[in-house]
Amino acid sequence: MFDLTNRVALVTGGSRGIGRAIAARLAGQGAKIVVNYATNEAAARQVVEEIVAAGGAALALQGDVSQAAQAQALADQTVAAYGRLDILVNNAGITRDGLLMRMSEDDWDAVLNTNLKGAFHCMKAVSRQMMRQRYGRIISISSVSGIAGNAGQANYSAAKAGLHGLSKAVARELASRNVTVNVVAPGFVETDLTAKLSDELKAAAVGHTLLGRWGMPADIAAAVVYLASDEAAFVTGQILAVDGGLAL
C-alpha cells in the first residue's frame, strides 16, 4: 500500500483505458486527481464521478497538450484548485499507423505533436511549481515500441523513443530539487485501441510475450503508483518496461 494522501496528480488522457486506470489507482491511494481530456468530456466526468463516489477528490479539465498554452493552463488550474501539483502522468497519446512509404507528413506530425511535444509542454508547465515545492514525480507512459520499434509505427516508435531521451534529460535537470522523472513502457495492453486489432495479431502478441498474456490497465497503474510514491524516492531517469517480457 502506497500512501499518496494530500498529493495532487494531473493525469493527461485520463478519461479511458490506461489513463483511467491510473487516475483511479492514484485516487485509491489518497491522491487528489485532475483528469485531463481532449474531447471526451462525458468519459472524463464519469471517471471523476467514480472517484468521488469512492470517497476521493477529482475534477475534469479539458485541454489539448500538444498546445503549449493549454498545457500551461492545465498546470495552473490544478494548482488553483488544490494548492499544489505533486504528480504529473503524461499519458495522452494517439496513433496514426501506416508503413513508412505511405505515411503522410500530417500523420507523422500529429503523433509527434501529441505523444512527444505534449509531454514536453506538460513537463515544462509543471516544472516550476515542482521545483518551488522541492517535490515532484513526473511519470510518462511510453511503449515497448519506443525500445524495440514496431513496423507500421515509425511515428509512434519515434515519439516514444524521444520520450525516453526527454525524460532522462529532465531527470538530470530537476534532480537537485527532489523531482524524479521516470517512464513506464507497456507492452500489449487490453484497451479500446488494441481491441481493434485482428484476432491473428492478438494471438501473435501473446505468443511473443513471455508471460503468455496481454497486460491489463491495472498492471500499468500499479507501476505508476509505485513511481509516484515516496518508496520510489531514489528512482529517477529509468525506463520501466511493464510488458510481460515482450521486449526481451
mmCIF file of C-alpha atoms in Angstrom:
data_model
loop_
_atom_site.group_PDB
_atom_site.id
_atom_site.type_symbol
_atom_site.label_atom_id
_atom_site.label_comp_id
_atom_site.label_asym_id
_atom_site.label_seq_id
_atom_site.Cartn_x
_atom_site.Cartn_y
_atom_site.Cartn_z
ATOM 1 C CA MET A 1 0.000 0.000 0.000
ATOM 2 C CA PHE A 2 1.474 3.327 -1.099
ATOM 3 C CA ASP A 3 0.267 6.387 0.787
ATOM 4 C CA LEU A 4 -0.403 9.368 -1.502
ATOM 5 C CA THR A 5 -2.594 11.269 0.962
ATOM 6 C CA ASN A 6 -2.620 15.018 0.226
ATOM 7 C CA ARG A 7 -0.717 14.558 -3.031
ATOM 8 C CA VAL A 8 -2.175 16.128 -6.180
ATOM 9 C CA ALA A 9 -1.920 14.312 -9.504
ATOM 10 C CA LEU A 10 -2.567 15.535 -13.051
ATOM 11 C CA VAL A 11 -3.232 12.631 -15.439
ATOM 12 C CA THR A 12 -3.307 13.593 -19.109
ATOM 13 C CA GLY A 13 -5.520 11.480 -21.321
ATOM 14 C CA GLY A 14 -7.187 10.235 -18.169
ATOM 15 C CA SER A 15 -10.675 9.570 -19.496
ATOM 16 C CA ARG A 16 -10.242 5.992 -20.718
ATOM 17 C CA GLY A 17 -8.010 2.946 -20.907
ATOM 18 C CA ILE A 18 -4.653 3.131 -19.157
ATOM 19 C CA GLY A 19 -5.168 6.749 -18.095
ATOM 20 C CA ARG A 20 -8.471 5.938 -16.464
ATOM 21 C CA ALA A 21 -6.931 3.058 -14.520
ATOM 22 C CA ILE A 22 -4.048 5.271 -13.399
ATOM 23 C CA ALA A 23 -6.374 8.035 -12.203
ATOM 24 C CA ALA A 24 -8.496 5.572 -10.221
ATOM 25 C CA ARG A 25 -5.479 3.834 -8.671
ATOM 26 C CA LEU A 26 -3.811 7.103 -7.627
ATOM 27 C CA ALA A 27 -7.099 8.259 -6.098
ATOM 28 C CA GLY A 28 -7.422 4.967 -4.271
ATOM 29 C CA GLN A 29 -4.088 5.676 -2.593
ATOM 30 C CA GLY A 30 -5.314 9.073 -1.412
ATOM 31 C CA ALA A 31 -4.223 11.470 -4.163
ATOM 32 C CA LYS A 32 -6.448 14.268 -5.422
ATOM 33 C CA ILE A 33 -6.866 13.856 -9.162
ATOM 34 C CA VAL A 34 -7.190 16.099 -12.191
ATOM 35 C CA VAL A 35 -8.494 14.068 -15.134
ATOM 36 C CA ASN A 36 -7.421 15.742 -18.351
ATOM 37 C CA TYR A 37 -9.254 15.011 -21.591
ATOM 38 C CA ALA A 38 -9.033 16.399 -25.115
ATOM 39 C CA THR A 39 -12.519 15.716 -26.497
ATOM 40 C CA ASN A 40 -14.418 13.089 -24.487
ATOM 41 C CA GLU A 41 -15.906 15.150 -21.669
ATOM 42 C CA ALA A 42 -18.536 12.544 -20.790
ATOM 43 C CA ALA A 43 -15.941 9.830 -20.229
ATOM 44 C CA ALA A 44 -13.764 12.145 -18.129
ATOM 45 C CA ARG A 45 -16.694 13.163 -15.947
ATOM 46 C CA GLN A 46 -17.574 9.509 -15.457
ATOM 47 C CA VAL A 47 -14.061 8.868 -14.114
ATOM 48 C CA VAL A 48 -14.452 11.837 -11.768
ATOM 49 C CA GLU A 49 -17.837 10.608 -10.563
ATOM 50 C CA GLU A 50 -16.438 7.150 -9.815
ATOM 51 C CA ILE A 51 -13.532 8.602 -7.834
ATOM 52 C CA VAL A 52 -15.806 10.908 -5.848
ATOM 53 C CA ALA A 53 -18.289 8.088 -5.195
ATOM 54 C CA ALA A 54 -15.424 6.060 -3.714
ATOM 55 C CA GLY A 55 -14.612 8.904 -1.336
ATOM 56 C CA GLY A 56 -11.878 10.596 -3.349
ATOM 57 C CA ALA A 57 -11.417 14.077 -4.782
ATOM 58 C CA ALA A 58 -11.256 14.711 -8.523
ATOM 59 C CA LEU A 59 -12.119 17.148 -11.263
ATOM 60 C CA ALA A 60 -12.038 17.055 -15.057
ATOM 61 C CA LEU A 61 -10.194 19.617 -17.174
ATOM 62 C CA GLN A 62 -10.249 19.885 -20.948
ATOM 63 C CA GLY A 63 -7.003 20.633 -22.723
ATOM 64 C CA ASP A 64 -5.016 19.696 -25.819
ATOM 65 C CA VAL A 65 -1.499 19.030 -24.510
ATOM 66 C CA SER A 66 0.009 19.488 -27.969
ATOM 67 C CA GLN A 67 -0.678 23.209 -27.458
ATOM 68 C CA ALA A 68 1.727 24.896 -25.032
ATOM 69 C CA ALA A 69 -0.786 27.414 -23.697
ATOM 70 C CA GLN A 70 -3.345 24.703 -22.959
ATOM 71 C CA ALA A 71 -0.774 22.532 -21.171
ATOM 72 C CA GLN A 72 0.229 25.507 -19.038
ATOM 73 C CA ALA A 73 -3.418 26.227 -18.280
ATOM 74 C CA LEU A 74 -3.864 22.650 -17.051
ATOM 75 C CA ALA A 75 -0.994 23.074 -14.602
ATOM 76 C CA ASP A 76 -2.212 26.499 -13.469
ATOM 77 C CA GLN A 77 -5.799 25.317 -12.968
ATOM 78 C CA THR A 78 -4.607 22.288 -10.997
ATOM 79 C CA VAL A 79 -2.634 24.492 -8.594
ATOM 80 C CA ALA A 80 -5.547 26.936 -8.352
ATOM 81 C CA ALA A 81 -7.916 24.104 -7.425
ATOM 82 C CA TYR A 82 -5.739 22.153 -4.999
ATOM 83 C CA GLY A 83 -2.903 24.482 -3.984
ATOM 84 C CA ARG A 84 -0.089 22.305 -5.311
ATOM 85 C CA LEU A 85 0.852 19.808 -8.024
ATOM 86 C CA ASP A 86 2.883 16.782 -6.979
ATOM 87 C CA ILE A 87 2.459 14.163 -9.693
ATOM 88 C CA LEU A 88 2.295 14.519 -13.472
ATOM 89 C CA VAL A 89 1.388 11.457 -15.523
ATOM 90 C CA ASN A 90 1.981 12.040 -19.225
ATOM 91 C CA ASN A 91 -0.455 9.524 -20.670
ATOM 92 C CA ALA A 92 -2.111 11.422 -23.536
ATOM 93 C CA GLY A 93 -1.324 9.773 -26.828
ATOM 94 C CA ILE A 94 -2.641 8.954 -30.290
ATOM 95 C CA THR A 95 -1.766 6.594 -33.117
ATOM 96 C CA ARG A 96 -1.749 7.133 -36.871
ATOM 97 C CA ASP A 97 -0.296 3.831 -38.045
ATOM 98 C CA GLY A 98 0.997 3.101 -41.527
ATOM 99 C CA LEU A 99 4.050 1.898 -43.396
ATOM 100 C CA LEU A 100 6.782 4.494 -43.780
ATOM 101 C CA MET A 101 6.466 4.695 -47.558
ATOM 102 C CA ARG A 102 2.758 5.527 -47.224
ATOM 103 C CA MET A 103 2.861 7.669 -44.086
ATOM 104 C CA SER A 104 1.797 11.255 -44.637
ATOM 105 C CA GLU A 105 3.596 14.164 -43.043
ATOM 106 C CA ASP A 106 0.346 15.075 -41.293
ATOM 107 C CA ASP A 107 0.216 11.637 -39.640
ATOM 108 C CA TRP A 108 3.855 11.973 -38.582
ATOM 109 C CA ASP A 109 3.292 15.436 -37.142
ATOM 110 C CA ALA A 110 0.052 14.567 -35.337
ATOM 111 C CA VAL A 111 1.652 11.712 -33.391
ATOM 112 C CA LEU A 112 4.865 13.580 -32.564
ATOM 113 C CA ASN A 113 2.926 16.688 -31.530
ATOM 114 C CA THR A 114 0.715 14.852 -29.043
ATOM 115 C CA ASN A 115 2.899 11.990 -27.837
ATOM 116 C CA LEU A 116 6.245 13.792 -27.564
ATOM 117 C CA LYS A 117 5.708 17.528 -27.777
ATOM 118 C CA GLY A 118 2.669 17.191 -25.495
ATOM 119 C CA ALA A 119 4.829 15.575 -22.810
ATOM 120 C CA PHE A 120 7.412 18.342 -23.252
ATOM 121 C CA HIS A 121 4.748 21.020 -22.825
ATOM 122 C CA CYS A 122 3.386 19.384 -19.673
ATOM 123 C CA MET A 123 6.806 18.778 -18.119
ATOM 124 C CA LYS A 124 7.710 22.402 -18.725
ATOM 125 C CA ALA A 125 4.365 23.584 -17.360
ATOM 126 C CA VAL A 126 4.692 21.732 -14.040
ATOM 127 C CA SER A 127 8.433 22.060 -13.503
ATOM 128 C CA ARG A 128 8.430 25.495 -11.880
ATOM 129 C CA GLN A 129 5.751 24.507 -9.363
ATOM 130 C CA MET A 130 7.505 21.257 -8.508
ATOM 131 C CA MET A 131 10.866 22.968 -8.114
ATOM 132 C CA ARG A 132 9.284 25.575 -5.856
ATOM 133 C CA GLN A 133 7.785 22.792 -3.725
ATOM 134 C CA ARG A 134 11.065 20.872 -3.808
ATOM 135 C CA TYR A 135 8.991 17.810 -4.541
ATOM 136 C CA GLY A 136 7.606 16.195 -7.665
ATOM 137 C CA ARG A 137 7.035 12.995 -9.571
ATOM 138 C CA ILE A 138 6.882 13.038 -13.379
ATOM 139 C CA ILE A 139 5.904 9.725 -14.964
ATOM 140 C CA SER A 140 5.437 9.304 -18.692
ATOM 141 C CA ILE A 141 3.664 6.392 -20.362
ATOM 142 C CA SER A 142 5.701 5.148 -23.272
ATOM 143 C CA SER A 143 5.660 1.778 -25.063
ATOM 144 C CA VAL A 144 7.924 -1.116 -25.900
ATOM 145 C CA SER A 145 7.679 0.354 -29.420
ATOM 146 C CA GLY A 146 9.991 3.066 -28.144
ATOM 147 C CA ILE A 147 12.503 0.410 -27.077
ATOM 148 C CA ALA A 148 12.388 -2.086 -29.926
ATOM 149 C CA GLY A 149 10.479 -0.238 -32.667
ATOM 150 C CA ASN A 150 7.401 -1.591 -34.397
ATOM 151 C CA ALA A 151 6.709 -1.995 -38.098
ATOM 152 C CA GLY A 152 3.935 0.301 -39.258
ATOM 153 C CA GLN A 153 4.540 2.673 -36.361
ATOM 154 C CA ALA A 154 7.544 4.766 -37.359
ATOM 155 C CA ASN A 155 5.893 7.903 -35.996
ATOM 156 C CA TYR A 156 4.717 6.273 -32.745
ATOM 157 C CA SER A 157 8.029 4.485 -32.140
ATOM 158 C CA ALA A 158 9.985 7.672 -32.768
ATOM 159 C CA ALA A 159 7.770 9.657 -30.392
ATOM 160 C CA LYS A 160 8.109 7.078 -27.619
ATOM 161 C CA ALA A 161 11.872 6.729 -28.075
ATOM 162 C CA GLY A 162 12.095 10.508 -27.936
ATOM 163 C CA LEU A 163 10.117 10.442 -24.703
ATOM 164 C CA HIS A 164 12.810 8.244 -23.182
ATOM 165 C CA GLY A 165 15.566 10.721 -24.041
ATOM 166 C CA LEU A 166 13.463 13.674 -22.925
ATOM 167 C CA SER A 167 12.765 12.046 -19.564
ATOM 168 C CA LYS A 168 16.414 11.222 -18.903
ATOM 169 C CA ALA A 169 17.438 14.795 -19.710
ATOM 170 C CA VAL A 170 14.742 16.312 -17.492
ATOM 171 C CA ALA A 171 15.642 13.867 -14.700
ATOM 172 C CA ARG A 172 19.130 15.371 -14.708
ATOM 173 C CA GLU A 173 17.792 18.928 -14.675
ATOM 174 C CA LEU A 174 15.299 18.513 -11.820
ATOM 175 C CA ALA A 175 17.014 16.030 -9.502
ATOM 176 C CA SER A 176 18.528 18.694 -7.254
ATOM 177 C CA ARG A 177 15.015 19.873 -6.345
ATOM 178 C CA ASN A 178 13.778 16.411 -5.358
ATOM 179 C CA VAL A 179 11.808 15.905 -8.559
ATOM 180 C CA THR A 180 12.068 12.447 -10.102
ATOM 181 C CA VAL A 181 11.348 11.700 -13.749
ATOM 182 C CA ASN A 182 10.647 8.165 -14.957
ATOM 183 C CA VAL A 183 8.967 6.261 -17.779
ATOM 184 C CA VAL A 184 6.680 3.232 -17.825
ATOM 185 C CA ALA A 185 6.827 1.321 -21.109
ATOM 186 C CA PRO A 186 3.848 -1.041 -21.502
ATOM 187 C CA GLY A 187 3.682 -3.967 -23.869
ATOM 188 C CA PHE A 188 0.372 -5.057 -25.357
ATOM 189 C CA VAL A 189 -2.419 -3.907 -23.036
ATOM 190 C CA GLU A 190 -6.151 -4.544 -23.354
ATOM 191 C CA THR A 191 -7.718 -1.157 -24.184
ATOM 192 C CA ASP A 192 -10.211 0.283 -26.664
ATOM 193 C CA LEU A 193 -7.346 0.901 -29.105
ATOM 194 C CA THR A 194 -5.960 -2.640 -29.066
ATOM 195 C CA ALA A 195 -9.463 -4.130 -29.229
ATOM 196 C CA LYS A 196 -9.490 -3.104 -32.891
ATOM 197 C CA LEU A 197 -6.630 -5.468 -33.757
ATOM 198 C CA SER A 198 -7.363 -8.689 -35.624
ATOM 199 C CA ASP A 199 -7.528 -11.989 -33.755
ATOM 200 C CA GLU A 200 -4.396 -13.073 -35.639
ATOM 201 C CA LEU A 201 -2.414 -10.081 -34.395
ATOM 202 C CA LYS A 202 -3.712 -10.531 -30.860
ATOM 203 C CA ALA A 203 -2.599 -14.161 -30.854
ATOM 204 C CA ALA A 204 0.820 -13.206 -32.209
ATOM 205 C CA ALA A 205 1.235 -10.622 -29.446
ATOM 206 C CA VAL A 206 0.520 -13.217 -26.770
ATOM 207 C CA GLY A 207 2.920 -15.607 -28.464
ATOM 208 C CA HIS A 208 5.769 -13.081 -28.188
ATOM 209 C CA THR A 209 5.032 -12.213 -24.550
ATOM 210 C CA LEU A 210 6.952 -14.425 -22.129
ATOM 211 C CA LEU A 211 4.198 -14.435 -19.515
ATOM 212 C CA GLY A 212 1.708 -15.629 -22.134
ATOM 213 C CA ARG A 213 -0.964 -12.968 -21.769
ATOM 214 C CA TRP A 214 -1.789 -9.380 -22.556
ATOM 215 C CA GLY A 215 -1.319 -6.744 -19.911
ATOM 216 C CA MET A 216 -4.233 -5.030 -18.218
ATOM 217 C CA PRO A 217 -4.527 -1.290 -17.489
ATOM 218 C CA ALA A 218 -4.253 -2.184 -13.798
ATOM 219 C CA ASP A 219 -0.765 -3.603 -14.405
ATOM 220 C CA ILE A 220 0.407 -0.250 -15.719
ATOM 221 C CA ALA A 221 -1.378 1.699 -12.995
ATOM 222 C CA ALA A 222 0.402 -0.361 -10.318
ATOM 223 C CA ALA A 223 3.804 0.629 -11.712
ATOM 224 C CA VAL A 224 2.790 4.287 -11.883
ATOM 225 C CA VAL A 225 1.608 4.313 -8.272
ATOM 226 C CA TYR A 226 4.956 2.918 -7.153
ATOM 227 C CA LEU A 227 6.926 5.552 -9.076
ATOM 228 C CA ALA A 228 4.630 8.272 -7.709
ATOM 229 C CA SER A 229 5.203 7.184 -4.126
ATOM 230 C CA ASP A 230 7.870 8.036 -1.575
ATOM 231 C CA GLU A 231 9.072 4.433 -1.803
ATOM 232 C CA ALA A 232 10.473 5.331 -5.236
ATOM 233 C CA ALA A 233 12.277 8.447 -3.964
ATOM 234 C CA PHE A 234 15.660 7.060 -5.112
ATOM 235 C CA VAL A 235 14.468 6.098 -8.608
ATOM 236 C CA THR A 236 14.877 8.592 -11.451
ATOM 237 C CA GLY A 237 15.765 8.574 -15.132
ATOM 238 C CA GLN A 238 14.548 4.990 -15.532
ATOM 239 C CA ILE A 239 12.570 3.197 -18.240
ATOM 240 C CA LEU A 240 10.417 0.528 -16.558
ATOM 241 C CA ALA A 241 9.115 -1.988 -19.092
ATOM 242 C CA VAL A 242 5.813 -3.472 -17.912
ATOM 243 C CA ASP A 243 5.411 -5.817 -20.833
ATOM 244 C CA GLY A 244 5.356 -9.418 -19.636
ATOM 245 C CA GLY A 245 8.803 -9.913 -21.158
ATOM 246 C CA LEU A 246 7.837 -8.824 -24.655
ATOM 247 C CA ALA A 247 10.908 -6.634 -25.256
ATOM 248 C CA LEU A 248 13.460 -9.274 -24.188
#
